[in-house]
């Protein structure tokens, strides 16, 4: 534990960030480590984030629900990925799940115009198969989450760091 205090601690997630600063003050590093040791196991946060991210990619969940748990740069990147996926799906003729406001609007229109009955395709819920999380330091944890996504198994790699007394995801990759 003393090796962590003797070396500077990163205060944000990505090394390329222009606002990157190091905590050379040992008291600031001690405070961050003290907050991190009081945090619960990050496995639940990582599983929930991976599950929500897959649902957002499919359009079943608004991306804005992930804004609080993802770091700003990861959220921007993920939001861009979801927009690209949405435009790709629309270009290929796939219907995206809509927001509740659009569903209400569509229900009002369909009430006025009767349609022929078409069987609805049932969405297979995404479920977590396995999660492995390792605390790599007092203030950081890395993990992988395997998710059953319909007929496909997907993997998500995440890194969480302590930020103001809670876990914040600063790396998210979905394969």
Backbone as a chain_set.jsonl record, in Angstrom:
{"seq": "XXXXXXXXXXXXXXXXXXXXXXXXXXXXXXXXXXXXXXXXXXXXXXXXXXXXXXXXXXXXXXXXXXXXXXXXXXXXXXXXXXXXXXXXXXXXXXXXXXXXXXXXXXXXXXXXXXXXXXXXXXXXXXXXXXXXXXXXXXXXXXXXXXXXXXXXXXXXXXXXXXXXXXXXXXXXXXX", "coords": {"N": [[0.822, -1.184, 0.0], [2.049, 1.195, 0.616], [3.601, 1.696, -1.589], [1.81, 2.638, -3.446], [1.187, 5.105, -2.378], [3.621, 6.421, -2.492], [4.101, 6.813, -5.149], [2.933, 8.99, -7.791], [-0.592, 9.518, -8.088], [-3.052, 8.899, -10.535], [-5.54, 11.236, -11.439], [-7.613, 11.303, -13.222], [-9.162, 9.374, -15.88], [-8.09, 8.742, -18.527], [-4.901, 8.716, -20.107], [-4.357, 10.423, -22.277], [-5.829, 12.686, -21.909], [-6.154, 16.203, -21.909], [-6.52, 17.518, -19.531], [-5.252, 16.074, -17.652], [-3.932, 15.369, -14.531], [-1.623, 14.864, -11.898], [-1.62, 13.565, -8.603], [0.508, 14.718, -6.497], [0.567, 15.281, -3.932], [0.704, 13.616, -0.988], [-1.361, 13.462, 0.932], [-3.702, 13.902, -0.502], [-3.732, 11.651, -2.15], [-3.929, 9.699, -0.163], [-6.481, 10.27, 0.857], [-8.07, 9.61, -1.342], [-7.555, 6.875, -1.585], [-8.554, 6.04, 0.863], [-11.277, 6.58, 0.516], [-11.779, 4.792, -1.547], [-11.359, 2.293, -0.369], [-13.606, 2.044, 1.156], [-15.556, 1.558, -0.632], [-17.99, -0.606, -2.167], [-17.895, -3.946, -3.58], [-16.953, -3.853, -6.975], [-18.181, -5.468, -8.877], [-20.995, -5.686, -9.288], [-21.613, -3.156, -10.286], [-20.159, -3.138, -12.669], [-21.362, -5.278, -14.058], [-24.016, -4.355, -14.316], [-23.569, -2.059, -15.844], [-22.462, -3.106, -18.229], [-24.623, -4.659, -19.108], [-26.603, -2.668, -19.45], [-25.355, -1.171, -21.43], [-25.328, -2.915, -23.648], [-28.079, -3.122, -24.06], [-28.591, -0.46, -24.738], [-27.173, -0.278, -27.131], [-28.803, -1.864, -28.718], [-31.011, -0.319, -28.801], [-32.971, -0.528, -26.888], [-32.835, 0.853, -24.586], [-32.378, 4.158, -23.345], [-29.446, 6.005, -24.12], [-28.634, 7.991, -22.422], [-29.059, 7.11, -19.86], [-26.747, 5.977, -19.055], [-25.019, 8.006, -18.551], [-24.33, 8.905, -15.977], [-22.716, 6.925, -14.85], [-20.623, 6.385, -16.58], [-17.442, 7.748, -17.494], [-16.967, 11.1, -18.772], [-15.614, 11.191, -21.336], [-15.714, 8.506, -22.174], [-18.45, 8.173, -22.246], [-19.131, 9.951, -24.356], [-17.84, 8.723, -26.521], [-19.148, 6.215, -26.533], [-21.774, 7.046, -26.966], [-21.547, 8.091, -29.55], [-20.99, 5.718, -30.898], [-23.418, 4.348, -30.551], [-25.139, 6.048, -31.955], [-24.083, 5.704, -34.533], [-24.597, 2.984, -34.903], [-27.388, 3.046, -34.834], [-27.991, 4.581, -37.131], [-26.931, 2.87, -39.045], [-28.56, 0.618, -38.711], [-31.029, 1.715, -39.457], [-30.486, 2.306, -42.117], [-30.252, -0.238, -43.123], [-32.803, -1.071, -42.95], [-33.821, -2.023, -40.546], [-35.973, -1.971, -37.735], [-35.838, 0.163, -34.986], [-36.124, 0.022, -31.438], [-38.293, 2.227, -29.926], [-38.495, 5.358, -28.109], [-40.508, 5.946, -25.142], [-42.219, 8.17, -25.624], [-42.385, 8.296, -28.412], [-43.55, 5.819, -28.852], [-46.066, 6.16, -27.685], [-47.062, 8.141, -29.352], [-47.085, 6.722, -31.77], [-48.941, 4.757, -31.104], [-51.272, 6.251, -30.921], [-51.608, 7.023, -33.578], [-51.883, 4.507, -34.781], [-54.255, 3.692, -33.654], [-56.068, 5.163, -35.008], [-55.828, 4.2, -37.595], [-56.592, 1.126, -38.658], [-54.665, -1.899, -38.654], [-53.458, -4.808, -40.353], [-53.214, -7.867, -38.606], [-50.11, -8.679, -37.328], [-47.776, -10.977, -36.215], [-45.974, -10.243, -33.309], [-42.504, -9.928, -32.904], [-40.778, -11.446, -30.375], [-38.654, -10.035, -28.032], [-35.612, -11.302, -27.031], [-34.365, -11.352, -23.852], [-31.315, -9.868, -22.745], [-28.806, -11.519, -20.956], [-26.605, -11.961, -18.189], [-23.814, -13.991, -18.324], [-21.335, -14.627, -17.154], [-19.043, -13.058, -14.917], [-15.958, -11.544, -14.283], [-13.954, -9.925, -12.054], [-11.262, -7.931, -11.032], [-9.458, -6.286, -8.562], [-7.157, -3.988, -9.306], [-5.698, -2.069, -8.08], [-5.836, 0.027, -5.141], [-7.651, 1.938, -5.894], [-8.752, 1.211, -8.315], [-10.364, -1.083, -10.577], [-10.609, -3.881, -12.751], [-12.453, -5.631, -15.218], [-14.188, -8.365, -16.855], [-17.134, -9.092, -18.618], [-19.349, -11.518, -19.613], [-22.009, -11.796, -21.838], [-25.154, -13.127, -22.727], [-26.607, -12.579, -25.668], [-29.271, -12.776, -27.254], [-28.866, -15.124, -29.742], [-26.2, -15.01, -29.519], [-23.046, -14.717, -27.881], [-21.568, -12.186, -26.102], [-18.751, -10.183, -25.208], [-17.673, -7.93, -22.706], [-15.335, -5.544, -21.772], [-14.208, -3.817, -18.98], [-13.133, -1.001, -17.048], [-13.001, 0.288, -13.882], [-12.799, 3.126, -11.812], [-12.224, 4.799, -8.706], [-14.188, 7.605, -8.036], [-14.946, 10.414, -6.513], [-15.997, 9.025, -4.295], [-17.431, 6.879, -5.382], [-17.826, 4.191, -7.803], [-16.656, 4.631, -11.078], [-16.956, 4.096, -14.488], [-14.318, 3.979, -16.637], [-13.237, 2.835, -18.849], [-14.646, 1.126, -21.508], [-15.34, -1.522, -23.479], [-16.981, -3.293, -25.949], [-17.342, -6.369, -27.413]], "CA": [[0.0, 0.0, 0.0], [2.886, 2.386, 0.649], [4.089, 1.963, -2.941], [0.807, 3.455, -4.109], [1.275, 6.464, -1.849], [4.882, 7.042, -2.863], [4.046, 7.188, -6.569], [1.794, 9.875, -8.064], [-1.839, 8.846, -8.437], [-3.807, 9.548, -11.602], [-6.809, 11.766, -10.972], [-8.665, 11.045, -14.212], [-9.047, 8.021, -16.412], [-7.314, 8.5, -19.736], [-3.637, 9.437, -20.142], [-4.325, 11.428, -23.333], [-6.682, 13.817, -21.562], [-5.359, 17.404, -21.679], [-6.693, 17.955, -18.148], [-4.619, 15.087, -16.79], [-3.039, 15.891, -13.501], [-1.206, 13.851, -10.94], [-1.662, 13.985, -7.21], [1.806, 14.559, -5.853], [0.322, 15.492, -2.514], [0.366, 12.316, -0.395], [-2.631, 13.498, 1.661], [-4.772, 13.744, -1.492], [-3.73, 10.24, -2.536], [-4.437, 8.939, 0.988], [-7.93, 10.472, 0.912], [-8.681, 8.847, -2.432], [-7.441, 5.46, -1.231], [-9.487, 5.8, 1.973], [-12.625, 6.521, -0.066], [-11.881, 3.584, -2.371], [-11.456, 1.106, 0.474], [-14.965, 1.989, 1.692], [-16.476, 1.206, -1.713], [-18.396, -2.005, -2.272], [-17.324, -4.717, -4.685], [-17.382, -3.244, -8.233], [-18.742, -6.441, -9.816], [-22.383, -5.346, -9.603], [-21.601, -1.947, -11.127], [-19.673, -3.516, -13.998], [-22.378, -6.099, -14.716], [-25.144, -3.494, -14.677], [-23.14, -1.168, -16.917], [-22.345, -3.888, -19.464], [-25.98, -5.023, -19.505], [-27.258, -1.456, -19.948], [-24.699, -0.762, -22.676], [-25.832, -3.789, -24.713], [-29.453, -2.699, -24.332], [-28.534, 0.829, -25.433], [-26.756, -0.555, -28.505], [-29.946, -2.41, -29.435], [-32.082, 0.664, -28.826], [-33.977, -0.845, -25.879], [-32.601, 1.715, -23.426], [-31.744, 5.422, -23.739], [-28.013, 6.09, -23.807], [-28.455, 8.959, -21.342], [-29.074, 6.434, -18.567], [-25.368, 5.604, -18.716], [-24.201, 9.214, -18.389], [-23.846, 9.059, -14.612], [-21.745, 5.901, -14.455], [-19.469, 6.433, -17.48], [-16.702, 9.004, -17.507], [-17.456, 11.9, -19.899], [-15.038, 10.816, -22.633], [-16.239, 7.19, -22.525], [-19.847, 8.374, -22.62], [-19.165, 10.556, -25.699], [-17.455, 7.683, -27.47], [-20.21, 5.22, -26.594], [-22.932, 7.696, -27.575], [-21.26, 8.12, -30.987], [-21.123, 4.346, -31.385], [-24.843, 4.03, -30.599], [-25.706, 6.797, -33.088], [-23.648, 5.045, -35.766], [-25.346, 1.73, -34.997], [-28.765, 3.396, -35.159], [-28.076, 4.971, -38.538], [-26.676, 1.665, -39.826], [-29.773, -0.199, -38.644], [-32.06, 2.368, -40.269], [-30.104, 2.159, -43.522], [-30.508, -1.631, -43.501], [-34.234, -1.338, -42.845], [-34.21, -2.596, -39.262], [-36.682, -1.057, -36.844], [-35.251, 0.334, -33.662], [-37.091, 0.231, -30.375], [-38.432, 3.667, -29.775], [-38.662, 5.907, -26.778], [-41.918, 5.884, -24.756], [-42.985, 9.245, -26.253], [-42.658, 7.876, -29.783], [-44.476, 4.686, -28.798], [-47.386, 6.723, -27.426], [-47.461, 8.819, -30.579], [-47.376, 5.687, -32.745], [-50.168, 4.086, -30.688], [-52.38, 7.135, -31.274], [-51.768, 6.943, -35.025], [-52.374, 3.186, -35.147], [-55.643, 3.587, -33.218], [-56.869, 5.783, -36.056], [-55.711, 3.395, -38.81], [-56.465, -0.297, -38.323], [-53.661, -2.648, -39.419], [-53.584, -6.259, -40.347], [-52.503, -8.445, -37.464], [-48.809, -9.29, -37.599], [-47.239, -11.468, -34.948], [-44.846, -9.455, -32.816], [-41.298, -10.678, -32.583], [-40.468, -11.278, -28.967], [-37.249, -9.723, -27.775], [-34.961, -12.182, -26.071], [-33.612, -10.474, -22.96], [-29.885, -10.076, -22.567], [-28.519, -11.975, -19.595], [-25.191, -12.063, -17.853], [-23.378, -15.38, -18.2], [-20.226, -14.703, -16.202], [-18.3, -11.817, -14.704], [-14.699, -11.674, -13.542], [-13.481, -8.591, -11.693], [-10.048, -7.935, -10.228], [-9.026, -4.952, -8.121], [-5.754, -3.872, -9.682], [-5.094, -1.193, -7.085], [-6.823, 0.435, -4.151], [-8.624, 2.852, -6.486], [-9.143, 0.772, -9.66], [-10.716, -2.484, -10.787], [-10.82, -4.225, -14.15], [-13.267, -6.833, -15.288], [-14.815, -8.796, -18.1], [-18.494, -9.579, -18.427], [-19.888, -12.254, -20.753], [-23.456, -11.622, -21.904], [-25.905, -13.865, -23.741], [-27.357, -11.569, -26.401], [-29.993, -13.556, -28.262], [-28.123, -16.341, -30.075], [-24.795, -14.636, -29.545], [-22.408, -14.385, -26.613], [-20.714, -11.022, -26.283], [-17.868, -9.887, -24.082], [-17.453, -6.518, -22.408], [-14.186, -5.292, -20.907], [-14.454, -2.564, -18.281], [-12.223, -0.552, -15.99], [-13.673, 1.22, -12.98], [-11.934, 3.832, -10.875], [-12.911, 5.569, -7.688], [-14.385, 9.011, -8.379], [-15.814, 11.072, -5.523], [-16.636, 8.071, -3.403], [-18.2, 5.841, -6.066], [-17.149, 3.623, -8.96], [-16.957, 5.249, -12.366], [-16.387, 3.311, -15.582], [-13.487, 4.844, -17.481], [-12.939, 2.098, -20.086], [-15.725, 0.217, -21.856], [-15.231, -2.093, -24.818], [-17.91, -4.391, -26.165], [-16.985, -7.148, -28.6]], "C": [[0.871, 1.255, 0.0], [3.445, 2.713, -0.724], [3.1, 2.822, -3.714], [0.918, 4.897, -3.653], [2.553, 7.171, -2.28], [4.909, 7.453, -4.326], [2.863, 8.114, -6.792], [0.572, 9.068, -8.489], [-2.546, 9.622, -9.534], [-5.147, 10.022, -11.059], [-7.888, 11.759, -12.038], [-8.292, 9.802, -14.984], [-8.077, 7.851, -17.573], [-6.04, 9.337, -19.781], [-3.588, 10.527, -21.207], [-5.133, 12.673, -23.019], [-5.827, 15.051, -21.287], [-5.471, 17.917, -20.25], [-6.071, 16.992, -17.147], [-3.74, 15.775, -15.761], [-2.742, 14.767, -12.518], [-1.285, 14.425, -9.535], [-0.306, 13.698, -6.593], [1.687, 14.746, -4.352], [-0.098, 14.161, -1.887], [-0.966, 12.318, 0.347], [-3.807, 13.325, 0.704], [-4.872, 12.292, -1.95], [-4.273, 9.379, -1.405], [-5.956, 9.062, 1.091], [-8.631, 9.636, -0.151], [-8.648, 7.362, -2.12], [-8.393, 5.126, -0.089], [-10.918, 5.716, 1.457], [-12.809, 5.222, -0.835], [-12.009, 2.334, -1.518], [-12.838, 0.967, 1.084], [-15.985, 1.585, 0.632], [-16.79, -0.283, -1.7], [-17.683, -2.662, -3.447], [-17.841, -4.135, -6.01], [-18.048, -4.201, -9.222], [-20.166, -6.069, -10.227], [-22.462, -4.129, -10.521], [-21.176, -2.304, -12.547], [-20.706, -4.351, -14.748], [-23.555, -5.239, -15.173], [-24.79, -2.574, -15.835], [-23.048, -1.911, -18.242], [-23.729, -4.257, -19.99], [-26.706, -3.812, -20.099], [-26.655, -0.996, -21.272], [-25.177, -1.611, -23.85], [-27.263, -3.386, -25.073], [-29.492, -1.363, -25.064], [-28.098, 0.638, -26.886], [-27.914, -1.088, -29.35], [-31.101, -1.423, -29.525], [-33.18, 0.395, -27.817], [-33.876, 0.055, -24.66], [-31.984, 3.02, -23.918], [-30.282, 5.463, -23.285], [-27.779, 7.006, -22.613], [-28.503, 8.31, -19.962], [-27.681, 6.015, -18.128], [-24.491, 6.805, -18.408], [-23.615, 9.336, -16.987], [-22.75, 8.083, -14.225], [-20.506, 5.91, -15.332], [-18.753, 7.764, -17.343], [-17.111, 9.774, -18.77], [-16.895, 11.478, -21.257], [-15.534, 9.443, -23.09], [-17.704, 7.321, -22.952], [-19.961, 8.962, -24.026], [-18.854, 9.51, -26.764], [-18.569, 6.653, -27.636], [-21.451, 5.798, -27.272], [-22.748, 7.775, -29.095], [-21.423, 6.74, -31.606], [-22.596, 3.957, -31.513], [-25.513, 4.768, -31.753], [-25.326, 6.147, -34.411], [-24.406, 3.738, -35.969], [-26.796, 1.997, -35.388], [-28.904, 3.759, -36.626], [-27.811, 3.773, -39.457], [-27.908, 0.768, -39.855], [-30.881, 0.405, -39.503], [-31.755, 2.231, -41.755], [-30.372, 0.744, -44.018], [-31.965, -2.025, -43.353], [-34.673, -1.988, -41.557], [-34.929, -1.538, -38.44], [-35.982, -1.01, -35.51], [-36.369, 0.461, -32.645], [-37.126, 1.714, -30.084], [-38.525, 4.071, -28.32], [-40.136, 5.845, -26.413], [-42.768, 6.97, -25.42], [-43.34, 8.869, -27.694], [-43.635, 6.711, -29.813], [-45.895, 5.176, -28.556], [-47.927, 7.387, -28.679], [-47.86, 7.778, -31.642], [-48.672, 4.96, -32.398], [-51.388, 4.93, -31.048], [-52.656, 7.072, -32.77], [-52.354, 5.597, -35.417], [-53.814, 2.974, -34.694], [-56.571, 4.17, -34.275], [-56.892, 4.924, -37.312], [-55.568, 1.93, -38.434], [-55.46, -0.991, -39.244], [-53.99, -4.116, -39.386], [-52.751, -6.816, -39.205], [-51.202, -9.095, -37.928], [-48.252, -9.781, -36.274], [-46.0, -10.667, -34.546], [-43.667, -10.376, -32.518], [-40.946, -10.4, -31.134], [-38.976, -11.055, -28.794], [-36.719, -10.666, -26.712], [-34.114, -11.309, -25.16], [-32.131, -10.859, -22.894], [-29.656, -10.522, -21.127], [-27.02, -12.126, -19.406], [-24.853, -13.535, -17.618], [-22.326, -15.498, -17.105], [-19.57, -13.334, -16.081], [-17.061, -12.122, -13.876], [-14.172, -10.27, -13.296], [-12.287, -8.729, -10.765], [-9.738, -6.5, -9.828], [-7.531, -4.865, -8.379], [-4.996, -2.906, -8.784], [-6.179, -0.819, -6.092], [-7.936, 1.269, -4.77], [-9.123, 2.397, -7.86], [-9.445, -0.728, -9.679], [-10.951, -2.691, -12.278], [-11.604, -5.523, -14.193], [-13.741, -7.138, -16.692], [-16.181, -9.36, -17.751], [-18.912, -10.266, -19.714], [-21.399, -12.162, -20.696], [-24.037, -12.478, -23.013], [-26.843, -12.855, -24.39], [-28.089, -12.251, -27.552], [-29.275, -14.867, -28.496], [-26.625, -16.142, -29.991], [-24.289, -14.377, -28.125], [-21.439, -13.25, -26.878], [-19.886, -10.806, -25.023], [-17.742, -8.378, -23.932], [-16.263, -6.433, -21.459], [-14.372, -3.913, -20.299], [-13.322, -2.271, -17.301], [-12.973, 0.479, -15.175], [-12.639, 1.839, -12.056], [-12.785, 4.604, -9.882], [-13.002, 7.021, -8.142], [-15.415, 9.574, -7.412], [-16.634, 10.079, -4.708], [-17.511, 7.03, -4.06], [-17.393, 5.316, -7.239], [-17.61, 4.337, -10.214], [-16.232, 4.457, -13.442], [-15.61, 4.247, -16.493], [-12.95, 4.122, -18.715], [-14.089, 1.115, -20.295], [-15.525, -0.233, -23.298], [-16.157, -3.294, -24.893], [-17.546, -5.074, -27.455], [-18.16, -7.942, -29.089]], "O": [[0.473, 2.277, -0.559], [3.738, 3.874, -1.01], [3.499, 3.641, -4.542], [0.759, 5.815, -4.457], [2.566, 8.394, -2.42], [5.664, 8.35, -4.703], [1.879, 8.035, -6.056], [0.698, 8.052, -9.173], [-2.635, 10.849, -9.48], [-5.811, 9.305, -10.31], [-9.007, 12.188, -11.758], [-7.222, 9.233, -14.77], [-7.31, 6.888, -17.589], [-6.084, 10.54, -19.523], [-2.831, 11.484, -21.048], [-5.119, 13.627, -23.797], [-4.871, 14.972, -20.515], [-4.61, 18.673, -19.798], [-6.327, 17.078, -15.946], [-2.924, 16.639, -16.081], [-3.535, 13.842, -12.348], [-1.048, 15.612, -9.313], [-0.012, 12.564, -6.214], [2.599, 14.408, -3.597], [-1.157, 13.633, -2.226], [-1.641, 11.289, 0.396], [-4.797, 12.68, 1.048], [-5.972, 11.765, -2.117], [-5.005, 8.423, -1.659], [-6.643, 8.081, 1.377], [-9.667, 9.027, 0.114], [-9.627, 6.659, -2.37], [-8.979, 4.043, -0.071], [-11.69, 4.871, 1.911], [-13.879, 4.616, -0.782], [-12.705, 1.397, -1.91], [-13.213, -0.131, 1.494], [-17.14, 1.303, 0.952], [-15.976, -1.107, -1.282], [-16.963, -2.009, -4.203], [-19.047, -3.941, -6.159], [-18.441, -3.775, -10.308], [-20.499, -6.135, -11.41], [-23.289, -4.086, -11.431], [-21.768, -1.826, -13.515], [-20.906, -4.154, -15.947], [-24.033, -5.386, -16.298], [-25.619, -2.335, -16.713], [-23.502, -1.406, -19.269], [-23.976, -4.174, -21.193], [-27.352, -3.926, -21.141], [-27.367, -0.487, -22.138], [-25.409, -1.082, -24.937], [-27.615, -3.317, -26.25], [-30.347, -1.16, -25.926], [-28.603, 1.321, -27.777], [-28.002, -0.804, -30.545], [-32.067, -1.665, -30.249], [-34.232, 1.031, -27.879], [-34.746, 0.02, -23.791], [-31.147, 2.997, -24.82], [-29.945, 5.005, -22.194], [-26.819, 6.813, -21.867], [-28.033, 8.902, -18.99], [-27.461, 5.729, -16.951], [-23.329, 6.638, -18.039], [-22.497, 9.83, -16.834], [-21.934, 8.388, -13.356], [-19.438, 5.489, -14.887], [-19.385, 8.792, -17.102], [-17.556, 9.161, -19.741], [-17.642, 11.416, -22.234], [-15.752, 9.24, -24.284], [-18.145, 6.666, -23.896], [-20.801, 8.52, -24.81], [-19.534, 9.431, -27.788], [-18.895, 6.264, -28.757], [-22.104, 5.116, -28.062], [-23.699, 7.549, -29.843], [-21.939, 6.612, -32.716], [-22.979, 3.305, -32.484], [-26.353, 4.201, -32.452], [-26.156, 6.049, -35.315], [-24.812, 3.422, -37.088], [-27.37, 1.256, -36.185], [-29.829, 3.299, -37.296], [-28.404, 3.675, -40.531], [-28.259, 0.223, -40.901], [-31.592, -0.32, -40.2], [-32.668, 2.058, -42.563], [-30.682, 0.542, -45.193], [-32.33, -3.175, -43.598], [-35.804, -2.467, -41.474], [-34.553, -0.366, -38.444], [-35.581, -2.041, -34.971], [-37.448, 0.959, -32.966], [-36.086, 2.367, -30.008], [-38.621, 3.233, -27.424], [-40.965, 5.701, -27.313], [-43.927, 6.719, -25.748], [-44.464, 9.099, -28.141], [-44.466, 6.628, -30.717], [-46.835, 4.66, -29.16], [-49.096, 7.223, -29.029], [-48.865, 7.951, -32.331], [-49.426, 4.583, -33.295], [-52.423, 4.389, -31.436], [-53.814, 7.068, -33.186], [-53.223, 5.532, -36.285], [-54.528, 2.163, -35.282], [-57.712, 3.733, -34.424], [-57.892, 4.922, -38.03], [-54.517, 1.527, -37.935], [-55.402, -0.718, -40.442], [-54.706, -4.599, -38.508], [-51.692, -6.277, -38.883], [-51.203, -9.953, -38.811], [-48.267, -9.035, -35.294], [-45.097, -10.447, -35.354], [-43.827, -11.459, -31.954], [-40.832, -9.245, -30.723], [-38.151, -11.789, -29.338], [-37.3, -10.808, -25.636], [-33.232, -10.596, -25.638], [-31.769, -12.033, -22.978], [-30.241, -9.969, -20.195], [-26.276, -12.385, -20.353], [-25.503, -14.226, -16.834], [-22.417, -16.364, -16.235], [-19.551, -12.555, -17.034], [-17.117, -12.864, -12.895], [-13.967, -9.51, -14.242], [-12.295, -9.534, -9.834], [-9.756, -5.601, -10.669], [-6.737, -5.571, -7.757], [-3.766, -2.935, -8.744], [-7.31, -1.294, -6.191], [-9.046, 1.309, -4.24], [-9.855, 3.141, -8.512], [-8.878, -1.515, -8.922], [-11.429, -1.797, -12.976], [-11.451, -6.395, -13.338], [-13.702, -6.294, -17.587], [-16.359, -10.016, -16.725], [-18.84, -9.671, -20.789], [-22.008, -12.412, -19.656], [-23.482, -12.548, -24.109], [-27.758, -12.34, -23.747], [-27.593, -12.298, -28.677], [-29.088, -15.647, -27.562], [-25.861, -17.033, -30.362], [-25.027, -13.877, -27.276], [-20.593, -13.336, -27.768], [-20.278, -11.197, -23.924], [-17.71, -7.645, -24.921], [-16.193, -7.159, -20.467], [-14.659, -2.949, -21.009], [-12.653, -3.175, -16.801], [-13.519, 1.437, -15.724], [-11.725, 1.166, -11.58], [-13.911, 5.006, -10.177], [-12.009, 7.601, -8.581], [-16.6, 9.251, -7.485], [-17.824, 10.286, -4.471], [-18.272, 6.351, -3.371], [-16.394, 5.919, -7.63], [-18.796, 4.614, -10.392], [-15.038, 4.18, -13.323], [-16.168, 5.191, -17.052], [-12.276, 4.737, -19.542], [-14.46, 0.371, -19.387], [-15.539, 0.581, -24.221], [-16.132, -4.183, -24.042], [-17.448, -4.422, -28.495], [-18.049, -8.661, -30.082]]}, "num_chains": 1, "name": "protein.A"}
